[in-house]
């Protein structure tokens, strides 16, 4: 795969300092995909355990408003780094290639996108969505991918009414019948429902995008191209710190949630532990990591994903792989996880 050096023409990368040796206290502004939840523990572990500081970084971490929104926030320069949906990045790279950030650590490697419906309702398969109303936050990754899902599932998206809603109203509006289904990530919906007293196993049904041929990657750590150009050593240090914290979360999922609870003490800790364990098992556990390691991508698989997103959304151009993801900042394979479930 071509490195970011080839993409950006940066001689800086060729002479970059050793991993983790960033300039003293380089400020980094980071936005997450969502409100603080258990699986975000790795970001806070990197802060609490001093991994960022050891890499010479002063990292500010803010809550997010959706996986697609995180991509936009980095693209506009509001943040240097984000945790967001790589498919939203693909779409942006097809329309605004100069502004689009670039993926540097692929965290979620299995598609979590879904439409959740009531288990006792009439929707069991994509064809049942005709004439129905499906809601979701405007910046939700699954909602953004609905055209691709509709094409893969052989349904007419024009026959489905899509409406926007506040994220905190998603499960409530579904269960009250205000909408027929909701877009989201499987674990996000399932455990938010559980926290609200809804049993996702008996009261919800999930129409999963991955079951209909959308073998897509999902959330990745992304960086603005300008930050990558100016601070390549800092970015290597950041990825190394997050990789260390990810290994800590894998080793002790339950204990890692303490780092989130210290910031959001009103969360249900038991639910967040379950959410973290489920995220590791379902969203970060693609078989490919046994050979390429967590954080990397299979280039052929990513090219197929790019084609799917471009075709389904009738985008004006197909971005090259190196405009979407680079392995230039990854730690060596020997230092990255090759399994996430003990």
mmCIF file of C-alpha atoms in Angstrom:
data_model
loop_
_atom_site.group_PDB
_atom_site.id
_atom_site.type_symbol
_atom_site.label_atom_id
_atom_site.label_comp_id
_atom_site.label_asym_id
_atom_site.label_seq_id
_atom_site.Cartn_x
_atom_site.Cartn_y
_atom_site.Cartn_z
ATOM 1 C CA UNK A 1 0.000 0.000 0.000
ATOM 2 C CA UNK A 2 1.281 3.463 -0.743
ATOM 3 C CA UNK A 3 2.175 5.345 2.411
ATOM 4 C CA UNK A 4 1.061 8.848 3.284
ATOM 5 C CA UNK A 5 4.512 9.976 2.150
ATOM 6 C CA UNK A 6 3.500 9.136 -1.426
ATOM 7 C CA UNK A 7 0.059 10.659 -0.992
ATOM 8 C CA UNK A 8 1.092 13.971 0.482
ATOM 9 C CA UNK A 9 4.637 14.217 -0.852
ATOM 10 C CA UNK A 10 6.046 14.653 2.630
ATOM 11 C CA UNK A 11 9.739 14.118 3.097
ATOM 12 C CA UNK A 12 9.003 14.623 6.768
ATOM 13 C CA UNK A 13 7.808 11.066 7.139
ATOM 14 C CA UNK A 14 11.003 9.608 5.793
ATOM 15 C CA UNK A 15 12.960 11.227 8.584
ATOM 16 C CA UNK A 16 10.347 10.889 11.313
ATOM 17 C CA UNK A 17 11.547 10.384 14.861
ATOM 18 C CA UNK A 18 11.192 6.942 16.460
ATOM 19 C CA UNK A 19 7.717 5.794 17.439
ATOM 20 C CA UNK A 20 6.352 7.777 20.349
ATOM 21 C CA UNK A 21 9.033 10.461 20.190
ATOM 22 C CA UNK A 22 6.770 13.373 19.366
ATOM 23 C CA UNK A 23 7.711 16.931 20.182
ATOM 24 C CA UNK A 24 7.131 17.786 23.811
ATOM 25 C CA UNK A 25 3.464 18.309 24.562
ATOM 26 C CA UNK A 26 2.168 18.653 21.042
ATOM 27 C CA UNK A 27 -1.499 19.664 21.391
ATOM 28 C CA UNK A 28 -3.997 17.325 19.729
ATOM 29 C CA UNK A 29 -7.738 17.986 19.512
ATOM 30 C CA UNK A 30 -9.729 14.752 19.277
ATOM 31 C CA UNK A 31 -13.457 14.173 18.796
ATOM 32 C CA UNK A 32 -15.112 10.829 19.488
ATOM 33 C CA UNK A 33 -17.958 9.194 17.625
ATOM 34 C CA UNK A 34 -20.529 9.542 20.370
ATOM 35 C CA UNK A 35 -21.305 10.329 23.974
ATOM 36 C CA UNK A 36 -19.049 8.588 26.461
ATOM 37 C CA UNK A 37 -19.690 4.837 26.598
ATOM 38 C CA UNK A 38 -17.824 1.737 27.690
ATOM 39 C CA UNK A 39 -16.042 0.939 24.393
ATOM 40 C CA UNK A 40 -14.462 4.399 24.409
ATOM 41 C CA UNK A 41 -12.459 3.344 27.445
ATOM 42 C CA UNK A 42 -9.335 2.911 25.346
ATOM 43 C CA UNK A 43 -9.148 6.650 24.655
ATOM 44 C CA UNK A 44 -9.357 7.472 28.341
ATOM 45 C CA UNK A 45 -6.964 4.703 29.348
ATOM 46 C CA UNK A 46 -4.378 6.261 27.055
ATOM 47 C CA UNK A 47 -4.881 9.511 28.929
ATOM 48 C CA UNK A 48 -5.112 8.095 32.469
ATOM 49 C CA UNK A 49 -2.146 5.759 32.109
ATOM 50 C CA UNK A 50 0.063 8.498 30.733
ATOM 51 C CA UNK A 51 0.493 6.978 27.276
ATOM 52 C CA UNK A 52 -0.283 10.282 25.574
ATOM 53 C CA UNK A 53 2.051 12.172 27.875
ATOM 54 C CA UNK A 54 4.849 9.660 27.311
ATOM 55 C CA UNK A 55 4.453 10.284 23.588
ATOM 56 C CA UNK A 56 4.808 14.024 24.181
ATOM 57 C CA UNK A 57 1.157 14.770 23.506
ATOM 58 C CA UNK A 58 -1.395 17.031 25.166
ATOM 59 C CA UNK A 59 -4.652 15.442 23.968
ATOM 60 C CA UNK A 60 -8.062 17.029 24.461
ATOM 61 C CA UNK A 61 -10.923 14.541 23.986
ATOM 62 C CA UNK A 62 -14.479 15.703 23.273
ATOM 63 C CA UNK A 63 -17.720 13.772 22.970
ATOM 64 C CA UNK A 64 -19.127 13.296 19.497
ATOM 65 C CA UNK A 65 -22.469 13.605 17.749
ATOM 66 C CA UNK A 66 -22.315 10.603 15.435
ATOM 67 C CA UNK A 67 -19.757 8.593 13.518
ATOM 68 C CA UNK A 68 -20.315 10.542 10.297
ATOM 69 C CA UNK A 69 -20.221 13.860 12.141
ATOM 70 C CA UNK A 70 -16.767 13.062 13.512
ATOM 71 C CA UNK A 71 -15.448 12.872 9.943
ATOM 72 C CA UNK A 72 -16.938 16.256 9.102
ATOM 73 C CA UNK A 73 -15.535 17.867 12.239
ATOM 74 C CA UNK A 74 -12.015 16.762 11.341
ATOM 75 C CA UNK A 75 -12.473 17.802 7.707
ATOM 76 C CA UNK A 76 -13.486 21.332 8.699
ATOM 77 C CA UNK A 77 -10.465 21.754 10.950
ATOM 78 C CA UNK A 78 -12.422 21.846 14.193
ATOM 79 C CA UNK A 79 -10.416 18.808 15.316
ATOM 80 C CA UNK A 80 -7.072 17.286 14.383
ATOM 81 C CA UNK A 81 -8.098 13.680 14.957
ATOM 82 C CA UNK A 82 -11.411 11.857 15.226
ATOM 83 C CA UNK A 83 -13.020 8.472 15.698
ATOM 84 C CA UNK A 84 -15.574 8.078 12.954
ATOM 85 C CA UNK A 85 -17.047 6.016 10.150
ATOM 86 C CA UNK A 86 -14.582 5.271 7.353
ATOM 87 C CA UNK A 87 -17.506 5.041 4.905
ATOM 88 C CA UNK A 88 -18.406 8.664 5.579
ATOM 89 C CA UNK A 89 -14.753 9.457 4.913
ATOM 90 C CA UNK A 90 -14.969 7.600 1.572
ATOM 91 C CA UNK A 91 -17.986 9.691 0.575
ATOM 92 C CA UNK A 92 -16.212 12.899 1.512
ATOM 93 C CA UNK A 93 -13.050 11.873 -0.309
ATOM 94 C CA UNK A 94 -15.170 11.381 -3.429
ATOM 95 C CA UNK A 95 -16.652 14.865 -3.259
ATOM 96 C CA UNK A 96 -14.081 16.964 -1.377
ATOM 97 C CA UNK A 97 -10.760 15.129 -1.700
ATOM 98 C CA UNK A 98 -8.610 17.981 -0.431
ATOM 99 C CA UNK A 99 -10.640 18.418 2.772
ATOM 100 C CA UNK A 100 -11.271 14.771 3.603
ATOM 101 C CA UNK A 101 -9.246 13.322 6.490
ATOM 102 C CA UNK A 102 -7.448 10.001 6.196
ATOM 103 C CA UNK A 103 -7.847 6.785 8.202
ATOM 104 C CA UNK A 104 -4.819 5.812 10.294
ATOM 105 C CA UNK A 105 -6.024 3.025 12.644
ATOM 106 C CA UNK A 106 -8.977 0.818 11.682
ATOM 107 C CA UNK A 107 -10.677 0.008 14.967
ATOM 108 C CA UNK A 108 -14.053 -1.487 13.951
ATOM 109 C CA UNK A 109 -13.486 -4.059 11.221
ATOM 110 C CA UNK A 110 -16.910 -5.752 11.095
ATOM 111 C CA UNK A 111 -20.035 -3.864 9.926
ATOM 112 C CA UNK A 112 -22.237 -2.866 12.914
ATOM 113 C CA UNK A 113 -24.855 -1.046 10.831
ATOM 114 C CA UNK A 114 -28.472 -2.004 11.371
ATOM 115 C CA UNK A 115 -32.123 -1.041 11.323
ATOM 116 C CA UNK A 116 -33.711 -1.989 14.630
ATOM 117 C CA UNK A 117 -37.434 -2.767 14.720
ATOM 118 C CA UNK A 118 -39.873 -4.089 17.284
ATOM 119 C CA UNK A 119 -39.666 -7.855 17.577
ATOM 120 C CA UNK A 120 -43.446 -8.212 17.442
ATOM 121 C CA UNK A 121 -43.769 -5.843 14.484
ATOM 122 C CA UNK A 122 -44.237 -6.566 10.766
ATOM 123 C CA UNK A 123 -40.643 -5.930 9.650
ATOM 124 C CA UNK A 124 -38.455 -9.009 9.398
ATOM 125 C CA UNK A 125 -36.543 -8.417 6.154
ATOM 126 C CA UNK A 126 -35.620 -5.482 3.904
ATOM 127 C CA UNK A 127 -38.654 -5.923 1.625
ATOM 128 C CA UNK A 128 -40.877 -5.271 4.645
ATOM 129 C CA UNK A 129 -39.527 -1.707 4.884
ATOM 130 C CA UNK A 130 -41.670 -0.548 1.953
ATOM 131 C CA UNK A 131 -44.099 2.131 3.090
ATOM 132 C CA UNK A 132 -42.522 2.334 6.535
ATOM 133 C CA UNK A 133 -40.862 5.213 8.394
ATOM 134 C CA UNK A 134 -37.317 4.710 9.658
ATOM 135 C CA UNK A 135 -35.662 7.288 11.870
ATOM 136 C CA UNK A 136 -32.190 8.134 13.044
ATOM 137 C CA UNK A 137 -29.837 10.975 13.886
ATOM 138 C CA UNK A 138 -28.852 12.855 10.736
ATOM 139 C CA UNK A 139 -25.177 12.053 11.296
ATOM 140 C CA UNK A 140 -25.712 8.345 11.982
ATOM 141 C CA UNK A 141 -23.431 6.032 10.011
ATOM 142 C CA UNK A 142 -26.171 3.493 9.250
ATOM 143 C CA UNK A 143 -28.529 6.182 7.987
ATOM 144 C CA UNK A 144 -25.791 7.522 5.695
ATOM 145 C CA UNK A 145 -25.295 4.014 4.302
ATOM 146 C CA UNK A 146 -28.992 3.355 3.688
ATOM 147 C CA UNK A 147 -28.710 3.877 -0.100
ATOM 148 C CA UNK A 148 -25.955 1.255 -0.221
ATOM 149 C CA UNK A 149 -28.003 -1.127 1.916
ATOM 150 C CA UNK A 150 -31.107 -0.623 -0.226
ATOM 151 C CA UNK A 151 -29.152 -1.397 -3.379
ATOM 152 C CA UNK A 152 -27.544 -4.498 -1.869
ATOM 153 C CA UNK A 153 -30.886 -5.737 -0.513
ATOM 154 C CA UNK A 154 -32.755 -5.067 -3.761
ATOM 155 C CA UNK A 155 -35.275 -2.573 -2.407
ATOM 156 C CA UNK A 156 -36.314 0.885 -3.572
ATOM 157 C CA UNK A 157 -35.108 3.482 -1.048
ATOM 158 C CA UNK A 158 -37.723 5.913 -2.353
ATOM 159 C CA UNK A 159 -40.368 3.630 -0.892
ATOM 160 C CA UNK A 160 -39.070 4.200 2.631
ATOM 161 C CA UNK A 161 -39.595 7.425 4.579
ATOM 162 C CA UNK A 162 -36.453 8.469 6.410
ATOM 163 C CA UNK A 163 -36.846 10.923 9.265
ATOM 164 C CA UNK A 164 -34.351 12.532 11.610
ATOM 165 C CA UNK A 165 -34.527 12.415 15.378
ATOM 166 C CA UNK A 166 -32.474 13.304 18.401
ATOM 167 C CA UNK A 167 -30.187 10.419 19.394
ATOM 168 C CA UNK A 168 -31.559 10.179 22.921
ATOM 169 C CA UNK A 169 -35.090 9.664 21.545
ATOM 170 C CA UNK A 170 -34.248 6.739 19.256
ATOM 171 C CA UNK A 171 -35.368 3.788 21.382
ATOM 172 C CA UNK A 172 -38.279 5.725 22.894
ATOM 173 C CA UNK A 173 -39.721 6.668 19.503
ATOM 174 C CA UNK A 174 -39.376 3.102 18.241
ATOM 175 C CA UNK A 175 -41.088 1.490 21.208
ATOM 176 C CA UNK A 176 -43.869 4.098 21.248
ATOM 177 C CA UNK A 177 -44.631 3.461 17.586
ATOM 178 C CA UNK A 178 -43.701 6.934 16.361
ATOM 179 C CA UNK A 179 -41.414 5.269 13.819
ATOM 180 C CA UNK A 180 -41.335 1.737 12.449
ATOM 181 C CA UNK A 181 -37.601 1.300 12.803
ATOM 182 C CA UNK A 182 -34.424 3.144 13.707
ATOM 183 C CA UNK A 183 -30.962 3.339 12.191
ATOM 184 C CA UNK A 184 -27.879 2.741 14.286
ATOM 185 C CA UNK A 185 -25.114 0.399 15.359
ATOM 186 C CA UNK A 186 -26.273 -2.926 16.767
ATOM 187 C CA UNK A 187 -24.481 -2.588 20.099
ATOM 188 C CA UNK A 188 -25.292 1.092 20.484
ATOM 189 C CA UNK A 189 -29.010 0.418 20.148
ATOM 190 C CA UNK A 190 -29.021 -2.857 22.079
ATOM 191 C CA UNK A 191 -27.285 -1.517 25.147
ATOM 192 C CA UNK A 192 -28.959 1.881 25.116
ATOM 193 C CA UNK A 193 -32.232 -0.048 25.061
ATOM 194 C CA UNK A 194 -31.066 -2.215 27.937
ATOM 195 C CA UNK A 195 -30.127 0.876 29.954
ATOM 196 C CA UNK A 196 -33.675 2.160 29.347
ATOM 197 C CA UNK A 197 -35.266 -1.043 30.621
ATOM 198 C CA UNK A 198 -35.917 -2.584 27.199
ATOM 199 C CA UNK A 199 -34.832 -6.180 26.609
ATOM 200 C CA UNK A 200 -33.127 -6.142 23.174
ATOM 201 C CA UNK A 201 -33.203 -9.933 22.916
ATOM 202 C CA UNK A 202 -36.961 -10.243 23.224
ATOM 203 C CA UNK A 203 -38.301 -6.807 22.283
ATOM 204 C CA UNK A 204 -36.101 -5.864 19.340
ATOM 205 C CA UNK A 205 -35.214 -7.358 15.969
ATOM 206 C CA UNK A 206 -32.174 -6.255 13.973
ATOM 207 C CA UNK A 207 -32.031 -6.075 10.177
ATOM 208 C CA UNK A 208 -28.251 -6.066 9.805
ATOM 209 C CA UNK A 209 -26.591 -4.513 6.781
ATOM 210 C CA UNK A 210 -23.812 -7.095 6.884
ATOM 211 C CA UNK A 211 -26.326 -9.890 6.302
ATOM 212 C CA UNK A 212 -27.093 -8.436 2.863
ATOM 213 C CA UNK A 213 -23.622 -8.236 1.365
ATOM 214 C CA UNK A 214 -22.284 -4.994 2.837
ATOM 215 C CA UNK A 215 -18.908 -6.283 4.059
ATOM 216 C CA UNK A 216 -17.795 -2.827 5.121
ATOM 217 C CA UNK A 217 -15.325 -1.471 7.603
ATOM 218 C CA UNK A 218 -16.687 0.944 10.173
ATOM 219 C CA UNK A 219 -15.132 3.305 12.713
ATOM 220 C CA UNK A 220 -11.489 4.243 12.415
ATOM 221 C CA UNK A 221 -9.158 6.768 13.963
ATOM 222 C CA UNK A 222 -8.783 9.460 11.312
ATOM 223 C CA UNK A 223 -6.566 12.516 11.031
ATOM 224 C CA UNK A 224 -6.676 15.709 9.045
ATOM 225 C CA UNK A 225 -4.156 15.772 6.219
ATOM 226 C CA UNK A 226 -2.786 19.100 7.408
ATOM 227 C CA UNK A 227 -2.089 17.727 10.893
ATOM 228 C CA UNK A 228 -0.457 14.642 9.385
ATOM 229 C CA UNK A 229 1.767 16.863 7.257
ATOM 230 C CA UNK A 230 2.831 19.114 10.123
ATOM 231 C CA UNK A 231 3.093 16.560 12.925
ATOM 232 C CA UNK A 232 3.879 13.064 11.577
ATOM 233 C CA UNK A 233 5.866 12.081 14.680
ATOM 234 C CA UNK A 234 3.051 13.203 16.959
ATOM 235 C CA UNK A 235 0.572 11.162 14.957
ATOM 236 C CA UNK A 236 2.747 8.063 15.221
ATOM 237 C CA UNK A 237 2.942 8.615 18.959
ATOM 238 C CA UNK A 238 -0.828 9.034 19.184
ATOM 239 C CA UNK A 239 -1.516 5.781 17.329
ATOM 240 C CA UNK A 240 1.055 3.947 19.434
ATOM 241 C CA UNK A 241 -0.601 5.241 22.618
ATOM 242 C CA UNK A 242 -4.064 4.197 21.451
ATOM 243 C CA UNK A 243 -2.748 0.799 20.420
ATOM 244 C CA UNK A 244 -1.306 0.266 23.919
ATOM 245 C CA UNK A 245 -4.598 1.308 25.483
ATOM 246 C CA UNK A 246 -6.529 -0.989 23.173
ATOM 247 C CA UNK A 247 -4.439 -3.928 24.358
ATOM 248 C CA UNK A 248 -5.218 -2.924 27.938
ATOM 249 C CA UNK A 249 -8.948 -2.869 27.180
ATOM 250 C CA UNK A 250 -8.734 -6.281 25.523
ATOM 251 C CA UNK A 251 -6.924 -7.698 28.544
ATOM 252 C CA UNK A 252 -9.465 -6.324 31.042
ATOM 253 C CA UNK A 253 -12.702 -5.111 29.425
ATOM 254 C CA UNK A 254 -14.594 -4.817 32.711
ATOM 255 C CA UNK A 255 -11.839 -2.946 34.522
ATOM 256 C CA UNK A 256 -11.293 -0.579 31.609
ATOM 257 C CA UNK A 257 -14.830 0.788 31.962
ATOM 258 C CA UNK A 258 -13.753 2.505 35.196
ATOM 259 C CA UNK A 259 -12.011 5.081 33.004
ATOM 260 C CA UNK A 260 -15.358 5.955 31.412
ATOM 261 C CA UNK A 261 -17.298 5.903 34.668
ATOM 262 C CA UNK A 262 -14.920 8.460 36.163
ATOM 263 C CA UNK A 263 -16.069 10.856 33.459
ATOM 264 C CA UNK A 264 -19.751 9.847 33.251
ATOM 265 C CA UNK A 265 -20.662 8.482 36.704
ATOM 266 C CA UNK A 266 -24.392 8.330 35.888
ATOM 267 C CA UNK A 267 -23.859 5.556 33.356
ATOM 268 C CA UNK A 268 -24.937 2.030 34.278
ATOM 269 C CA UNK A 269 -21.572 0.366 34.768
ATOM 270 C CA UNK A 270 -22.856 -3.176 34.311
ATOM 271 C CA UNK A 271 -24.428 -2.236 30.979
ATOM 272 C CA UNK A 272 -21.253 -0.479 29.841
ATOM 273 C CA UNK A 273 -19.158 -3.530 30.693
ATOM 274 C CA UNK A 274 -21.479 -5.677 28.592
ATOM 275 C CA UNK A 275 -21.379 -3.103 25.791
ATOM 276 C CA UNK A 276 -17.585 -3.122 25.811
ATOM 277 C CA UNK A 277 -17.371 -6.911 25.740
ATOM 278 C CA UNK A 278 -19.910 -7.063 22.904
ATOM 279 C CA UNK A 279 -18.050 -4.423 20.915
ATOM 280 C CA UNK A 280 -14.813 -6.348 21.176
ATOM 281 C CA UNK A 281 -16.497 -9.593 20.143
ATOM 282 C CA UNK A 282 -18.709 -8.263 17.359
ATOM 283 C CA UNK A 283 -17.179 -5.086 15.931
ATOM 284 C CA UNK A 284 -13.418 -5.551 16.361
ATOM 285 C CA UNK A 285 -13.128 -9.293 15.835
ATOM 286 C CA UNK A 286 -12.938 -9.844 12.071
ATOM 287 C CA UNK A 287 -10.902 -12.979 11.244
ATOM 288 C CA UNK A 288 -8.490 -10.898 9.162
ATOM 289 C CA UNK A 289 -6.817 -9.451 12.244
ATOM 290 C CA UNK A 290 -5.156 -12.823 12.900
ATOM 291 C CA UNK A 291 -2.876 -12.098 9.965
ATOM 292 C CA UNK A 292 -2.859 -8.314 9.487
ATOM 293 C CA UNK A 293 -3.427 -7.212 13.097
ATOM 294 C CA UNK A 294 -5.921 -4.763 14.542
ATOM 295 C CA UNK A 295 -5.577 -1.288 13.092
ATOM 296 C CA UNK A 296 -4.690 -2.390 9.572
ATOM 297 C CA UNK A 297 -6.936 -3.071 6.593
ATOM 298 C CA UNK A 298 -7.131 -5.655 3.841
ATOM 299 C CA UNK A 299 -6.509 -3.445 0.763
ATOM 300 C CA UNK A 300 -8.692 -5.565 -1.533
ATOM 301 C CA UNK A 301 -11.570 -5.535 0.943
ATOM 302 C CA UNK A 302 -11.296 -1.762 1.398
ATOM 303 C CA UNK A 303 -11.267 -1.220 -2.376
ATOM 304 C CA UNK A 304 -14.489 -3.216 -2.617
ATOM 305 C CA UNK A 305 -15.979 -1.089 0.177
ATOM 306 C CA UNK A 306 -14.993 2.085 -1.653
ATOM 307 C CA UNK A 307 -16.713 0.832 -4.803
ATOM 308 C CA UNK A 308 -19.883 -0.037 -2.859
ATOM 309 C CA UNK A 309 -20.132 3.399 -1.258
ATOM 310 C CA UNK A 310 -19.392 5.232 -4.502
ATOM 311 C CA UNK A 311 -21.850 3.249 -6.607
ATOM 312 C CA UNK A 312 -24.701 3.253 -4.118
ATOM 313 C CA UNK A 313 -24.496 6.996 -3.587
ATOM 314 C CA UNK A 314 -23.774 7.875 -7.228
ATOM 315 C CA UNK A 315 -20.661 9.758 -6.154
ATOM 316 C CA UNK A 316 -18.753 11.752 -8.775
ATOM 317 C CA UNK A 317 -15.433 9.943 -8.431
ATOM 318 C CA UNK A 318 -13.867 6.872 -6.865
ATOM 319 C CA UNK A 319 -11.167 7.881 -4.378
ATOM 320 C CA UNK A 320 -7.928 5.942 -4.475
ATOM 321 C CA UNK A 321 -7.228 3.664 -1.544
ATOM 322 C CA UNK A 322 -4.351 5.832 -0.347
ATOM 323 C CA UNK A 323 -6.735 8.776 -0.098
ATOM 324 C CA UNK A 324 -8.882 6.801 2.345
ATOM 325 C CA UNK A 325 -6.393 4.940 4.547
ATOM 326 C CA UNK A 326 -2.662 4.857 5.214
ATOM 327 C CA UNK A 327 -0.570 2.423 7.228
ATOM 328 C CA UNK A 328 2.240 4.979 7.607
ATOM 329 C CA UNK A 329 1.495 5.619 11.288
ATOM 330 C CA UNK A 330 0.800 2.069 12.464
ATOM 331 C CA UNK A 331 3.039 0.328 14.997
ATOM 332 C CA UNK A 332 4.664 -2.879 13.713
ATOM 333 C CA UNK A 333 2.407 -5.918 13.466
ATOM 334 C CA UNK A 334 4.246 -7.541 16.383
ATOM 335 C CA UNK A 335 3.011 -4.702 18.625
ATOM 336 C CA UNK A 336 -0.639 -4.752 17.511
ATOM 337 C CA UNK A 337 -3.373 -7.153 18.705
ATOM 338 C CA UNK A 338 -4.075 -10.180 16.538
ATOM 339 C CA UNK A 339 -6.948 -11.304 18.773
ATOM 340 C CA UNK A 340 -9.425 -9.243 20.787
ATOM 341 C CA UNK A 341 -11.393 -11.910 22.635
ATOM 342 C CA UNK A 342 -9.670 -13.946 25.334
#
